[in-house]
mmCIF file of C-alpha atoms in Angstrom:
data_model
loop_
_atom_site.group_PDB
_atom_site.id
_atom_site.type_symbol
_atom_site.label_atom_id
_atom_site.label_comp_id
_atom_site.label_asym_id
_atom_site.label_seq_id
_atom_site.Cartn_x
_atom_site.Cartn_y
_atom_site.Cartn_z
ATOM 1 C CA MET A 883 -10.980 18.267 5.025
ATOM 2 C CA SER A 884 -7.580 17.843 3.389
ATOM 3 C CA VAL A 885 -7.002 16.220 0.010
ATOM 4 C CA VAL A 886 -5.596 12.687 0.228
ATOM 5 C CA ARG A 887 -2.779 11.887 -2.201
ATOM 6 C CA ILE A 888 -2.873 8.324 -3.524
ATOM 7 C CA TYR A 889 0.192 6.889 -5.271
ATOM 8 C CA GLN A 890 0.565 3.797 -7.449
ATOM 9 C CA PHE A 891 3.048 1.276 -8.796
ATOM 10 C CA CYS A 892 2.814 -2.185 -10.332
ATOM 11 C CA ARG A 893 4.620 -5.523 -10.622
ATOM 12 C CA GLY A 894 7.362 -5.600 -13.238
ATOM 13 C CA PHE A 895 7.408 -8.072 -16.157
ATOM 14 C CA ASP A 896 10.086 -8.757 -18.787
ATOM 15 C CA ASN A 897 9.739 -8.614 -22.574
ATOM 16 C CA VAL A 898 6.123 -7.365 -22.700
ATOM 17 C CA ARG A 899 4.660 -7.478 -26.213
ATOM 18 C CA LYS A 900 1.427 -7.952 -28.161
ATOM 19 C CA SER A 901 0.775 -11.596 -29.013
ATOM 20 C CA GLU A 902 -0.932 -12.339 -32.309
ATOM 21 C CA VAL A 903 -1.626 -15.856 -31.057
ATOM 22 C CA TYR A 904 -3.424 -14.834 -27.866
ATOM 23 C CA GLN A 905 -4.646 -11.419 -29.090
ATOM 24 C CA CYS A 906 -3.471 -9.640 -25.963
ATOM 25 C CA TYR A 907 -0.312 -8.322 -24.333
ATOM 26 C CA VAL A 908 1.825 -11.045 -22.782
ATOM 27 C CA SER A 909 5.053 -11.203 -20.793
ATOM 28 C CA GLY A 910 8.270 -13.142 -21.019
ATOM 29 C CA GLY A 911 8.215 -13.665 -17.255
ATOM 30 C CA TYR A 912 8.537 -11.694 -14.039
ATOM 31 C CA ALA A 913 11.198 -8.989 -13.968
ATOM 32 C CA PHE A 914 13.916 -9.175 -11.323
ATOM 33 C CA GLU A 915 12.757 -5.758 -10.068
ATOM 34 C CA LYS A 916 9.361 -6.359 -8.487
ATOM 35 C CA ILE A 917 8.380 -2.683 -8.470
ATOM 36 C CA ALA A 918 7.715 -0.842 -11.734
ATOM 37 C CA ARG A 919 6.106 2.383 -12.959
ATOM 38 C CA ALA A 920 5.947 4.112 -9.585
ATOM 39 C CA SER A 921 4.187 7.470 -9.615
ATOM 40 C CA HIS A 922 6.211 8.497 -6.540
ATOM 41 C CA GLU A 923 9.249 7.081 -4.768
ATOM 42 C CA VAL A 924 8.101 3.950 -2.956
ATOM 43 C CA PRO A 925 8.992 4.097 0.762
ATOM 44 C CA PRO A 926 11.515 1.439 1.911
ATOM 45 C CA GLU A 927 8.955 -0.126 4.268
ATOM 46 C CA ILE A 928 6.475 -0.740 1.421
ATOM 47 C CA ARG A 929 9.228 -1.858 -0.932
ATOM 48 C CA GLU A 930 10.451 -4.414 1.635
ATOM 49 C CA ALA A 931 6.933 -5.784 2.199
ATOM 50 C CA VAL A 932 6.441 -6.268 -1.550
ATOM 51 C CA ILE A 933 9.860 -7.830 -2.134
ATOM 52 C CA ASN A 934 9.325 -10.203 0.803
ATOM 53 C CA ASP A 935 5.984 -11.367 -0.676
ATOM 54 C CA TYR A 936 3.629 -10.030 1.992
ATOM 55 C CA PHE A 937 1.088 -9.173 -0.747
ATOM 56 C CA LYS A 938 1.762 -12.262 -2.884
ATOM 57 C CA LEU A 939 -0.646 -14.889 -4.135
ATOM 58 C CA ASN A 940 0.583 -18.330 -5.157
ATOM 59 C CA ASP A 941 1.605 -17.980 -8.839
ATOM 60 C CA ASN A 942 -0.178 -21.213 -9.728
ATOM 61 C CA TYR A 943 -3.513 -19.952 -8.420
ATOM 62 C CA PRO A 944 -4.335 -16.619 -10.095
ATOM 63 C CA PRO A 945 -7.801 -15.046 -9.908
ATOM 64 C CA ASP A 946 -10.296 -16.246 -12.512
ATOM 65 C CA GLN A 947 -10.512 -14.440 -15.831
ATOM 66 C CA ASP A 948 -12.158 -11.003 -15.407
ATOM 67 C CA ASP A 949 -12.059 -11.425 -11.613
ATOM 68 C CA PHE A 950 -9.650 -9.957 -9.065
ATOM 69 C CA SER A 951 -8.226 -10.397 -5.576
ATOM 70 C CA LEU A 952 -7.540 -7.695 -2.997
ATOM 71 C CA ILE A 953 -4.751 -7.696 -0.406
ATOM 72 C CA ALA A 954 -4.503 -4.808 2.058
ATOM 73 C CA ARG A 955 -2.011 -3.919 4.790
ATOM 74 C CA GLU A 956 -1.146 -1.108 7.152
ATOM 75 C CA ILE A 957 2.657 -0.846 7.380
ATOM 76 C CA ASN A 958 4.425 0.551 10.454
ATOM 77 C CA ASP A 959 1.321 2.583 11.345
ATOM 78 C CA LYS A 960 2.459 5.045 8.678
ATOM 79 C CA TYR A 961 1.478 3.667 5.293
ATOM 80 C CA SER A 962 -1.697 2.061 3.950
ATOM 81 C CA VAL A 963 -1.407 -0.195 0.897
ATOM 82 C CA LEU A 964 -4.071 -1.836 -1.277
ATOM 83 C CA ALA A 965 -2.889 -4.437 -3.816
ATOM 84 C CA VAL A 966 -5.165 -5.514 -6.660
ATOM 85 C CA ALA A 967 -4.254 -8.823 -8.327
ATOM 86 C CA ASN A 968 -5.676 -10.102 -11.616
ATOM 87 C CA ARG A 969 -4.972 -12.792 -14.205
ATOM 88 C CA GLN A 970 -2.474 -12.193 -17.030
ATOM 89 C CA LEU A 971 -0.754 -14.413 -19.619
ATOM 90 C CA ASP A 972 2.881 -15.159 -20.367
ATOM 91 C CA ASP A 973 4.153 -15.722 -23.910
ATOM 92 C CA GLY A 974 3.544 -19.467 -23.580
ATOM 93 C CA GLY A 975 -0.138 -18.946 -22.854
ATOM 94 C CA ARG A 976 0.291 -19.848 -19.201
ATOM 95 C CA PRO A 977 -1.605 -17.807 -16.596
ATOM 96 C CA THR A 978 0.352 -15.442 -14.386
ATOM 97 C CA ILE A 979 -0.613 -12.697 -11.946
ATOM 98 C CA GLY A 980 -0.444 -8.944 -12.368
ATOM 99 C CA TYR A 981 -0.377 -6.655 -9.342
ATOM 100 C CA LYS A 982 -1.380 -3.010 -9.092
ATOM 101 C CA TYR A 983 -0.572 -1.276 -5.789
ATOM 102 C CA PHE A 984 -2.133 1.883 -4.383
ATOM 103 C CA TRP A 985 -0.800 3.534 -1.243
ATOM 104 C CA LEU A 986 -1.027 6.625 0.922
ATOM 105 C CA ASP A 987 0.972 8.191 3.724
ATOM 106 C CA LYS A 988 -1.103 8.050 6.931
ATOM 107 C CA SER A 989 1.275 10.366 8.780
ATOM 108 C CA LYS A 990 -0.071 13.256 6.719
ATOM 109 C CA LEU A 991 -3.651 12.557 7.836
ATOM 110 C CA SER A 992 -5.619 12.720 11.076
ATOM 111 C CA ARG A 993 -5.126 9.745 13.403
ATOM 112 C CA TYR A 994 -8.867 9.111 13.116
ATOM 113 C CA VAL A 995 -8.623 8.421 9.383
ATOM 114 C CA ASP A 996 -8.973 4.837 8.162
ATOM 115 C CA GLY A 997 -6.138 4.604 5.629
ATOM 116 C CA ILE A 998 -7.129 1.335 3.959
ATOM 117 C CA GLY A 999 -10.784 2.372 4.087
ATOM 118 C CA THR A 1000 -9.932 5.610 2.283
ATOM 119 C CA LEU A 1001 -8.053 3.671 -0.420
ATOM 120 C CA LEU A 1002 -10.908 1.185 -0.700
ATOM 121 C CA TYR A 1003 -13.658 3.807 -1.068
ATOM 122 C CA TRP A 1004 -11.564 5.619 -3.684
ATOM 123 C CA TRP A 1005 -10.744 2.395 -5.553
ATOM 124 C CA SER A 1006 -14.360 1.160 -5.517
ATOM 125 C CA LYS A 1007 -15.467 4.064 -7.741
ATOM 126 C CA ASN A 1008 -13.719 2.690 -10.861
ATOM 127 C CA GLU A 1009 -11.862 -0.424 -9.632
ATOM 128 C CA PRO A 1010 -8.629 0.168 -11.638
ATOM 129 C CA LYS A 1011 -6.554 -2.969 -12.224
ATOM 130 C CA PHE A 1012 -3.223 -3.946 -13.759
ATOM 131 C CA LYS A 1013 -2.918 -4.073 -17.561
ATOM 132 C CA MET A 1014 0.149 -5.663 -19.118
ATOM 133 C CA GLU A 1015 0.377 -2.966 -21.794
ATOM 134 C CA GLU A 1016 0.918 -0.215 -19.223
ATOM 135 C CA LEU A 1017 4.478 -1.514 -18.781
ATOM 136 C CA ILE A 1018 5.341 -0.263 -22.266
ATOM 137 C CA ASP A 1019 3.291 2.934 -21.997
ATOM 138 C CA SER A 1020 5.352 6.083 -22.470
ATOM 139 C CA ILE A 1021 2.966 8.177 -20.347
ATOM 140 C CA SER A 1022 4.042 8.486 -16.709
ATOM 141 C CA PRO A 1023 1.666 6.963 -14.136
ATOM 142 C CA GLY A 1024 -0.502 9.479 -12.344
ATOM 143 C CA ILE A 1025 -0.933 10.546 -8.724
ATOM 144 C CA PHE A 1026 -4.532 10.695 -7.569
ATOM 145 C CA ASP A 1027 -6.095 13.357 -5.345
ATOM 146 C CA TYR A 1028 -9.071 12.143 -3.313
ATOM 147 C CA ASP A 1029 -11.194 14.705 -1.507
ATOM 148 C CA GLN A 1030 -12.590 12.352 1.156
ATOM 149 C CA GLU A 1031 -11.018 11.027 4.347
ATOM 150 C CA ILE A 1032 -12.791 7.894 5.574
ATOM 151 C CA LYS A 1033 -12.983 7.847 9.350
ATOM 152 C CA LYS A 1034 -12.388 4.813 11.582
ATOM 153 C CA ASN A 1035 -16.028 3.914 12.059
ATOM 154 C CA ASN A 1036 -17.646 0.502 12.093
ATOM 155 C CA PHE A 1037 -20.978 -1.304 11.929
ATOM 156 C CA ARG A 1038 -22.914 -2.745 14.831
ATOM 157 C CA GLU A 1039 -23.313 -6.201 13.245
ATOM 158 C CA ILE A 1040 -19.592 -6.368 12.479
ATOM 159 C CA LEU A 1041 -18.691 -5.487 16.051
ATOM 160 C CA GLN A 1042 -21.166 -8.004 17.407
ATOM 161 C CA TYR A 1043 -19.692 -10.749 15.230
ATOM 162 C CA GLU A 1044 -16.125 -9.783 16.132
ATOM 163 C CA GLN A 1045 -17.002 -10.250 19.811
ATOM 164 C CA THR A 1046 -17.705 -13.952 19.143
ATOM 165 C CA LEU A 1047 -14.243 -14.638 17.709
ATOM 166 C CA HIS A 1048 -11.314 -16.016 19.710
ATOM 167 C CA GLU A 1049 -8.493 -16.392 17.154
ATOM 168 C CA ILE A 1050 -6.968 -14.666 14.162
ATOM 169 C CA PRO A 1051 -6.860 -14.809 11.253
ATOM 170 C CA GLU A 1052 -10.607 -15.232 10.781
ATOM 171 C CA VAL A 1053 -10.992 -17.382 7.654
ATOM 172 C CA GLN A 1054 -14.145 -17.374 5.516
ATOM 173 C CA VAL A 1055 -15.468 -18.277 2.076
ATOM 174 C CA VAL A 1056 -15.804 -15.186 -0.064
ATOM 175 C CA LYS A 1057 -19.161 -13.492 -0.643
ATOM 176 C CA LYS A 1058 -19.729 -11.672 -3.927
ATOM 177 C CA GLU A 1059 -23.161 -10.120 -3.389
ATOM 178 C CA LEU A 1060 -23.558 -6.531 -2.200
ATOM 179 C CA TRP A 1061 -23.080 -6.061 1.523
ATOM 180 C CA GLU A 1062 -25.416 -3.474 3.065
ATOM 181 C CA GLY A 1063 -25.436 -1.674 -0.270
ATOM 182 C CA TYR A 1064 -21.619 -1.679 -0.507
ATOM 183 C CA PRO A 1065 -19.285 -3.816 -2.650
ATOM 184 C CA ALA A 1066 -18.771 -7.225 -1.041
ATOM 185 C CA TYR A 1067 -15.120 -6.603 -0.154
ATOM 186 C CA MET A 1068 -16.084 -3.795 2.215
ATOM 187 C CA GLU A 1069 -17.326 -6.341 4.770
ATOM 188 C CA ILE A 1070 -13.968 -8.037 5.311
ATOM 189 C CA HIS A 1071 -12.273 -4.655 5.622
ATOM 190 C CA TYR A 1072 -14.534 -3.615 8.483
ATOM 191 C CA LEU A 1073 -14.182 -7.016 10.153
ATOM 192 C CA ALA A 1074 -10.380 -6.738 9.971
ATOM 193 C CA LEU A 1075 -10.594 -3.154 11.251
ATOM 194 C CA ALA A 1076 -12.498 -4.349 14.335
ATOM 195 C CA LEU A 1077 -10.031 -7.203 14.850
ATOM 196 C CA SER A 1078 -7.142 -4.766 14.457
ATOM 197 C CA HIS A 1079 -8.433 -2.646 17.331
ATOM 198 C CA ARG A 1080 -9.071 -5.650 19.560
ATOM 199 C CA ALA A 1081 -5.717 -7.316 18.830
ATOM 200 C CA ASN A 1082 -3.831 -3.981 18.891
ATOM 201 C CA ASP A 1083 -2.303 -5.034 15.591
ATOM 202 C CA ALA A 1084 -1.906 -3.473 12.143
ATOM 203 C CA ASN A 1085 -4.864 -4.031 9.846
ATOM 204 C CA ALA A 1086 -4.177 -6.701 7.192
ATOM 205 C CA TRP A 1087 -6.708 -8.658 5.144
ATOM 206 C CA ALA A 1088 -7.147 -10.505 1.852
ATOM 207 C CA TRP A 1089 -10.294 -11.016 -0.207
ATOM 208 C CA ASN A 1090 -11.172 -13.548 -2.918
ATOM 209 C CA VAL A 1091 -7.890 -15.502 -2.852
ATOM 210 C CA GLN A 1092 -7.071 -19.163 -3.501
ATOM 211 C CA LYS A 1093 -3.631 -19.514 -1.948
ATOM 212 C CA LEU A 1094 -1.817 -16.758 -0.118
ATOM 213 C CA SER A 1095 1.728 -16.203 1.132
ATOM 214 C CA TYR A 1096 2.030 -15.877 4.915
ATOM 215 C CA PRO A 1097 -1.694 -16.235 5.726
ATOM 216 C CA GLU A 1098 -0.902 -16.243 9.443
ATOM 217 C CA THR A 1099 0.147 -12.569 9.202
ATOM 218 C CA PHE A 1100 -3.384 -11.446 8.245
ATOM 219 C CA LEU A 1101 -6.357 -10.663 10.488
ATOM 220 C CA ALA A 1102 -9.085 -11.847 8.104
ATOM 221 C CA ILE A 1103 -9.018 -13.778 4.817
ATOM 222 C CA SER A 1104 -11.807 -14.582 2.340
ATOM 223 C CA TYR A 1105 -11.005 -17.596 0.166
ATOM 224 C CA THR A 1106 -12.681 -18.227 -3.188
ATOM 225 C CA THR A 1107 -14.203 -21.597 -2.265
ATOM 226 C CA GLU A 1108 -14.520 -23.881 0.719
ATOM 227 C CA GLU A 1109 -11.984 -26.224 -0.949
ATOM 228 C CA ASN A 1110 -9.401 -23.425 -0.829
ATOM 229 C CA LEU A 1111 -9.706 -22.962 2.930
ATOM 230 C CA PRO A 1112 -6.324 -23.973 4.392
ATOM 231 C CA LYS A 1113 -6.473 -27.234 6.313
ATOM 232 C CA THR A 1114 -3.777 -26.031 8.699
ATOM 233 C CA ILE A 1115 -3.026 -22.451 9.521
ATOM 234 C CA ARG A 1116 -1.232 -21.087 12.548
ATOM 235 C CA LYS A 1117 -3.694 -18.909 14.456
ATOM 236 C CA ARG A 1118 -3.079 -16.398 17.209
ATOM 237 C CA PRO A 1119 -5.352 -15.985 20.233
ATOM 238 C CA LEU A 1120 -7.378 -12.798 20.470
ATOM 239 C CA PRO A 1121 -7.557 -10.792 23.694
ATOM 240 C CA SER A 1122 -10.883 -11.061 25.481
ATOM 241 C CA PRO A 1123 -13.541 -8.692 24.074
ATOM 242 C CA GLN A 1124 -13.650 -5.272 25.702
ATOM 243 C CA LYS A 1125 -16.842 -4.567 27.591
ATOM 244 C CA ASP A 1126 -16.349 -0.825 27.175
ATOM 245 C CA ASN A 1127 -15.012 0.554 23.926
ATOM 246 C CA SER A 1128 -14.986 4.170 25.075
ATOM 247 C CA ASN A 1129 -11.254 4.474 24.373
ATOM 248 C CA ASN A 1130 -11.723 3.343 20.782
ATOM 249 C CA ASN A 1131 -11.086 6.104 18.261
ATOM 250 C CA SER A 1132 -13.791 4.546 16.105
ATOM 251 C CA THR A 1133 -17.345 5.717 16.379
ATOM 252 C CA THR A 1134 -19.025 2.399 17.104
ATOM 253 C CA ALA A 1135 -22.670 1.504 17.119
ATOM 254 C CA THR A 1136 -22.588 -0.484 20.348
ATOM 255 C CA THR A 1137 -20.876 1.826 22.786
ATOM 256 C CA LYS A 1138 -22.748 4.067 25.166
ATOM 257 C CA ASN A 1139 -20.907 5.932 27.874
ATOM 258 C CA SER A 1140 -22.268 5.376 31.356
ATOM 259 C CA GLY A 1141 -24.274 8.309 32.642
ATOM 260 C CA GLN A 1142 -24.591 9.724 29.121
ATOM 261 C CA ILE A 1143 -27.458 12.183 28.877
ATOM 262 C CA VAL A 1144 -29.243 12.125 25.536
ATOM 263 C CA PRO A 1145 -30.334 15.620 24.420
ATOM 264 C CA ASP A 1146 -33.908 14.626 23.540
ATOM 265 C CA LYS A 1147 -35.193 18.150 22.978
ATOM 266 C CA LYS A 1148 -32.233 19.172 20.815
ATOM 267 C CA ILE A 1149 -32.699 16.127 18.593
ATOM 268 C CA ARG A 1150 -36.444 16.722 18.380
ATOM 269 C CA ASP A 1151 -35.921 20.386 17.480
ATOM 270 C CA CYS A 1152 -33.221 19.517 14.964
ATOM 271 C CA LEU A 1153 -35.543 17.146 13.111
ATOM 272 C CA LYS A 1154 -38.278 19.752 12.911
ATOM 273 C CA GLU A 1155 -35.910 22.536 11.875
ATOM 274 C CA ILE A 1156 -34.467 20.479 9.012
ATOM 275 C CA ALA A 1157 -37.993 19.829 7.703
ATOM 276 C CA ARG A 1158 -39.071 23.451 8.156
ATOM 277 C CA ILE A 1159 -36.078 24.896 6.297
ATOM 278 C CA PHE A 1160 -36.380 22.382 3.452
ATOM 279 C CA ALA A 1161 -40.106 23.068 3.092
ATOM 280 C CA ASP A 1162 -39.322 26.783 2.634
ATOM 281 C CA THR A 1163 -36.182 26.561 0.481
ATOM 282 C CA HIS A 1164 -36.217 23.054 -1.076
ATOM 283 C CA GLU A 1165 -32.618 22.770 0.136
ATOM 284 C CA LEU A 1166 -31.026 21.121 3.166
ATOM 285 C CA ASP A 1167 -29.486 23.325 5.815
ATOM 286 C CA SER A 1168 -25.910 21.973 5.963
ATOM 287 C CA LYS A 1169 -25.338 22.914 9.606
ATOM 288 C CA LYS A 1170 -28.537 21.295 10.856
ATOM 289 C CA THR A 1171 -28.015 18.226 8.655
ATOM 290 C CA GLU A 1172 -24.533 17.692 10.062
ATOM 291 C CA GLU A 1173 -25.974 18.083 13.561
ATOM 292 C CA LEU A 1174 -28.497 15.328 12.795
ATOM 293 C CA PHE A 1175 -25.759 13.017 11.470
ATOM 294 C CA GLU A 1176 -23.743 13.610 14.643
ATOM 295 C CA TYR A 1177 -26.744 12.555 16.732
ATOM 296 C CA LEU A 1178 -27.227 9.427 14.571
ATOM 297 C CA ALA A 1179 -23.566 8.479 15.009
ATOM 298 C CA LYS A 1180 -23.484 9.220 18.736
ATOM 299 C CA TYR A 1181 -26.843 7.728 19.750
ATOM 300 C CA PRO A 1182 -27.535 4.877 17.294
ATOM 301 C CA ASN A 1183 -29.130 2.608 19.893
ATOM 302 C CA GLU A 1184 -31.470 5.120 21.449
ATOM 303 C CA THR A 1185 -35.216 4.767 20.943
ATOM 304 C CA TRP A 1186 -35.533 7.382 18.225
ATOM 305 C CA SER A 1187 -39.325 7.229 18.307
ATOM 306 C CA ASN A 1188 -38.981 9.249 21.534
ATOM 307 C CA PHE A 1189 -37.610 12.143 19.470
ATOM 308 C CA ILE A 1190 -40.660 12.380 17.213
ATOM 309 C CA ASP A 1191 -43.053 15.302 17.552
ATOM 310 C CA LYS A 1192 -46.355 13.379 17.481
ATOM 311 C CA ALA A 1193 -48.491 16.444 16.778
ATOM 312 C CA THR A 1194 -46.417 17.352 13.720
ATOM 313 C CA LEU A 1195 -46.554 13.766 12.556
ATOM 314 C CA LYS A 1196 -50.361 13.635 12.733
ATOM 315 C CA ALA A 1197 -50.835 16.900 10.837
ATOM 316 C CA SER A 1198 -51.534 16.406 7.133
ATOM 317 C CA ASP A 1199 -51.329 19.789 5.420
ATOM 318 C CA GLY A 1200 -48.407 21.589 3.821
ATOM 319 C CA ASN A 1201 -44.895 20.834 2.670
ATOM 320 C CA PHE A 1202 -43.498 21.015 6.204
ATOM 321 C CA ASN A 1203 -45.588 18.032 7.321
ATOM 322 C CA ILE A 1204 -44.752 16.052 4.175
ATOM 323 C CA ILE A 1205 -41.021 16.655 4.659
ATOM 324 C CA TYR A 1206 -41.196 15.828 8.352
ATOM 325 C CA LYS A 1207 -42.861 12.482 7.579
ATOM 326 C CA ALA A 1208 -40.290 11.803 4.861
ATOM 327 C CA GLU A 1209 -37.510 12.528 7.351
ATOM 328 C CA ILE A 1210 -38.973 10.337 10.089
ATOM 329 C CA TYR A 1211 -39.501 7.518 7.613
ATOM 330 C CA LEU A 1212 -35.796 7.391 6.677
ATOM 331 C CA LEU A 1213 -34.883 7.198 10.366
ATOM 332 C CA LEU A 1214 -37.583 4.753 11.536
ATOM 333 C CA PRO A 1215 -38.835 2.796 8.523
ATOM 334 C CA LYS A 1216 -39.991 -0.303 10.390
ATOM 335 C CA GLU A 1217 -41.926 1.575 13.021
ATOM 336 C CA LYS A 1218 -44.306 3.300 10.638
ATOM 337 C CA SER A 1219 -43.993 1.833 7.168
ATOM 338 C CA SER A 1220 -47.308 3.414 6.236
ATOM 339 C CA PHE A 1221 -45.494 6.789 6.238
ATOM 340 C CA LEU A 1222 -44.110 5.925 2.816
ATOM 341 C CA ILE A 1223 -47.585 5.349 1.364
ATOM 342 C CA GLU A 1224 -48.761 8.595 2.964
ATOM 343 C CA ILE A 1225 -45.823 10.424 1.423
ATOM 344 C CA LEU A 1226 -46.532 8.815 -1.922
ATOM 345 C CA ASN A 1227 -50.202 9.799 -1.773
ATOM 346 C CA SER A 1228 -49.309 13.343 -0.706
ATOM 347 C CA THR A 1229 -47.184 13.953 -3.804
ATOM 348 C CA ASN A 1230 -48.075 15.034 -7.289
ATOM 349 C CA PHE A 1231 -46.907 11.681 -8.608
ATOM 350 C CA GLY A 1232 -48.966 11.278 -11.684
ATOM 351 C CA ASN A 1233 -52.370 10.105 -12.692
ATOM 352 C CA SER A 1234 -54.093 6.841 -13.425
ATOM 353 C CA SER A 1235 -51.665 6.137 -16.251
ATOM 354 C CA GLY A 1236 -48.819 6.096 -13.782
ATOM 355 C CA LYS A 1237 -47.048 9.077 -15.335
ATOM 356 C CA SER A 1238 -45.668 11.825 -13.113
ATOM 357 C CA SER A 1239 -46.494 15.463 -13.743
ATOM 358 C CA SER A 1240 -43.867 16.807 -11.332
ATOM 359 C CA ASN A 1241 -41.230 15.659 -8.930
ATOM 360 C CA SER A 1242 -42.177 15.206 -5.299
ATOM 361 C CA ILE A 1243 -40.625 17.498 -2.712
ATOM 362 C CA ALA A 1244 -40.432 14.475 -0.394
ATOM 363 C CA ILE A 1245 -38.471 12.469 -2.952
ATOM 364 C CA LYS A 1246 -36.186 15.438 -3.522
ATOM 365 C CA PHE A 1247 -35.619 15.610 0.239
ATOM 366 C CA HIS A 1248 -34.738 11.908 0.416
ATOM 367 C CA THR A 1249 -32.214 12.296 -2.390
ATOM 368 C CA GLN A 1250 -30.519 15.316 -0.829
ATOM 369 C CA LEU A 1251 -30.353 13.708 2.614
ATOM 370 C CA LEU A 1252 -28.784 10.520 1.233
ATOM 371 C CA ASN A 1253 -26.244 12.508 -0.808
ATOM 372 C CA ALA A 1254 -25.376 14.564 2.274
ATOM 373 C CA SER A 1255 -24.732 11.361 4.251
ATOM 374 C CA TYR A 1256 -22.178 10.238 1.644
ATOM 375 C CA LYS A 1257 -20.329 13.533 2.066
ATOM 376 C CA TYR A 1258 -20.431 13.170 5.861
ATOM 377 C CA GLN A 1259 -18.567 9.852 5.434
ATOM 378 C CA ASN A 1260 -19.817 7.994 8.492
ATOM 379 C CA PRO A 1261 -20.613 4.380 7.486
ATOM 380 C CA GLN A 1262 -23.167 4.016 10.309
ATOM 381 C CA VAL A 1263 -25.176 6.982 9.094
ATOM 382 C CA ILE A 1264 -25.013 5.873 5.447
ATOM 383 C CA HIS A 1265 -25.942 2.330 6.465
ATOM 384 C CA ARG A 1266 -28.968 3.534 8.405
ATOM 385 C CA LEU A 1267 -30.369 5.516 5.475
ATOM 386 C CA VAL A 1268 -29.580 2.880 2.847
ATOM 387 C CA SER A 1269 -31.166 0.168 5.007
ATOM 388 C CA SER A 1270 -34.299 2.309 5.250
ATOM 389 C CA ILE A 1271 -34.435 2.524 1.472
ATOM 390 C CA TYR A 1272 -34.279 -1.274 1.137
ATOM 391 C CA THR A 1273 -36.917 -1.647 3.856
ATOM 392 C CA GLY A 1274 -39.116 0.771 1.938
ATOM 393 C CA ILE A 1275 -38.677 -1.090 -1.330
ATOM 394 C CA SER A 1276 -39.681 -4.368 0.335
ATOM 395 C CA TYR A 1277 -42.730 -2.705 1.850
ATOM 396 C CA LEU A 1278 -43.766 -1.156 -1.470
ATOM 397 C CA LEU A 1279 -43.392 -4.474 -3.313
ATOM 398 C CA ASN A 1280 -45.621 -6.151 -0.729
ATOM 399 C CA GLN A 1281 -48.174 -3.388 -1.171
ATOM 400 C CA LEU A 1282 -47.957 -3.723 -4.943
ATOM 401 C CA MET A 1283 -48.729 -7.443 -4.738
ATOM 402 C CA ALA A 1284 -51.435 -7.052 -2.095
ATOM 403 C CA ASP A 1285 -53.852 -4.837 -4.031
ATOM 404 C CA ASP A 1286 -54.173 -2.499 -6.982
ATOM 405 C CA ASN A 1287 -54.689 0.584 -4.831
ATOM 406 C CA GLY A 1288 -52.002 3.063 -5.740
ATOM 407 C CA SER A 1289 -50.092 0.448 -7.727
ATOM 408 C CA ASN A 1290 -49.389 2.861 -10.592
ATOM 409 C CA LYS A 1291 -47.712 5.297 -8.221
ATOM 410 C CA ILE A 1292 -45.671 2.577 -6.552
ATOM 411 C CA GLU A 1293 -44.585 1.165 -9.898
ATOM 412 C CA PHE A 1294 -43.604 4.616 -11.112
ATOM 413 C CA LEU A 1295 -41.629 5.337 -7.949
ATOM 414 C CA LEU A 1296 -39.679 2.066 -8.164
ATOM 415 C CA THR A 1297 -38.966 2.031 -11.891
ATOM 416 C CA GLN A 1298 -39.230 5.467 -13.513
ATOM 417 C CA SER A 1299 -38.962 8.241 -10.934
ATOM 418 C CA GLN A 1300 -35.165 8.748 -11.182
ATOM 419 C CA SER A 1301 -35.162 8.907 -7.384
ATOM 420 C CA ILE A 1302 -33.162 7.056 -4.732
ATOM 421 C CA TRP A 1303 -35.953 4.444 -4.809
ATOM 422 C CA SER A 1304 -35.741 3.643 -8.530
ATOM 423 C CA LYS A 1305 -31.916 3.863 -8.599
ATOM 424 C CA THR A 1306 -31.622 1.477 -5.645
ATOM 425 C CA PHE A 1307 -34.353 -0.829 -6.947
#
């Protein structure tokens, strides 16, 4: 996988200085040159889009204090740009808007790479935003190297919702809570990505905005409140939904090629081999793990209970059987929720005081498998495992409230174990 180079620039302001009155850096107004502190020469296509206000919010409606807005666009199928807008002050104490732009050159990447998605995953790690004082900083702005290429995948529920739409842009009220374990703004990106494929149009979306320039040029927009939803907006009709998405470069969760033969035995053997190797080495086999993730991405709608080795599942002795149950649980949590209690009871997870004397091999397996899914960078696979974790937490909480049997172990797992369960809880 190649390293992705991410460049930055920001909106220019005039006469930036520290205000004793407002105890922060303020500006004397927007600079004539809209592009400042570029870490790399800004391509003409991006420069033109910025100058012509295709990333612009209405100046009178900045984001709230300590909040931010996101505006993203693909430009000429070559560049991906993510703009981050936040509230600033001018020297009269009036609110204004600062913009920080991050961009990459898609032509240097595989055609299967999601350019905006790659920027968004990178940005979500630290969420860097514009600071007025950076305009007087003598240190040159940096270029970022990101070692992950996000592929053009999508989520089944997003694709199902997209099929119900008939016009673009799709306009919604913003959601701030986590979405499937991801930051809330990820949802609108994947919706716009699906709409982009269906409309055969460049991806463009905005999140958490009040008033936006050229809203009709976007595919999806999340407004801050219902009152901010535009009363009139020129919408474009969407083509009819495709019944077969086999030509889509994305790996979708709803598509199944006609006549496709599912390799049941290979999947069944792969599951057992992963458990066997981990039981012996306490480490995942990278080749077999990637094979499993490929099966999860390719056959998400298959009945995975058909791939379970029932005899192995019923056996109760040894690390191999514990790991196999732990593996099956993360793939089919709703089918056999009791697996999690069995795993918990099979571990050395402490005594009556609720303290643990050693880490569980099953918990170690869960952690390594989840971490491996992040490196594999397929949102469907990550979503499946993360959803299983939340299902497990709900099940454990119900068990905890139902009776005192094993409650110390459950409480330890959810609050003190330093595992994927406690970190997610």
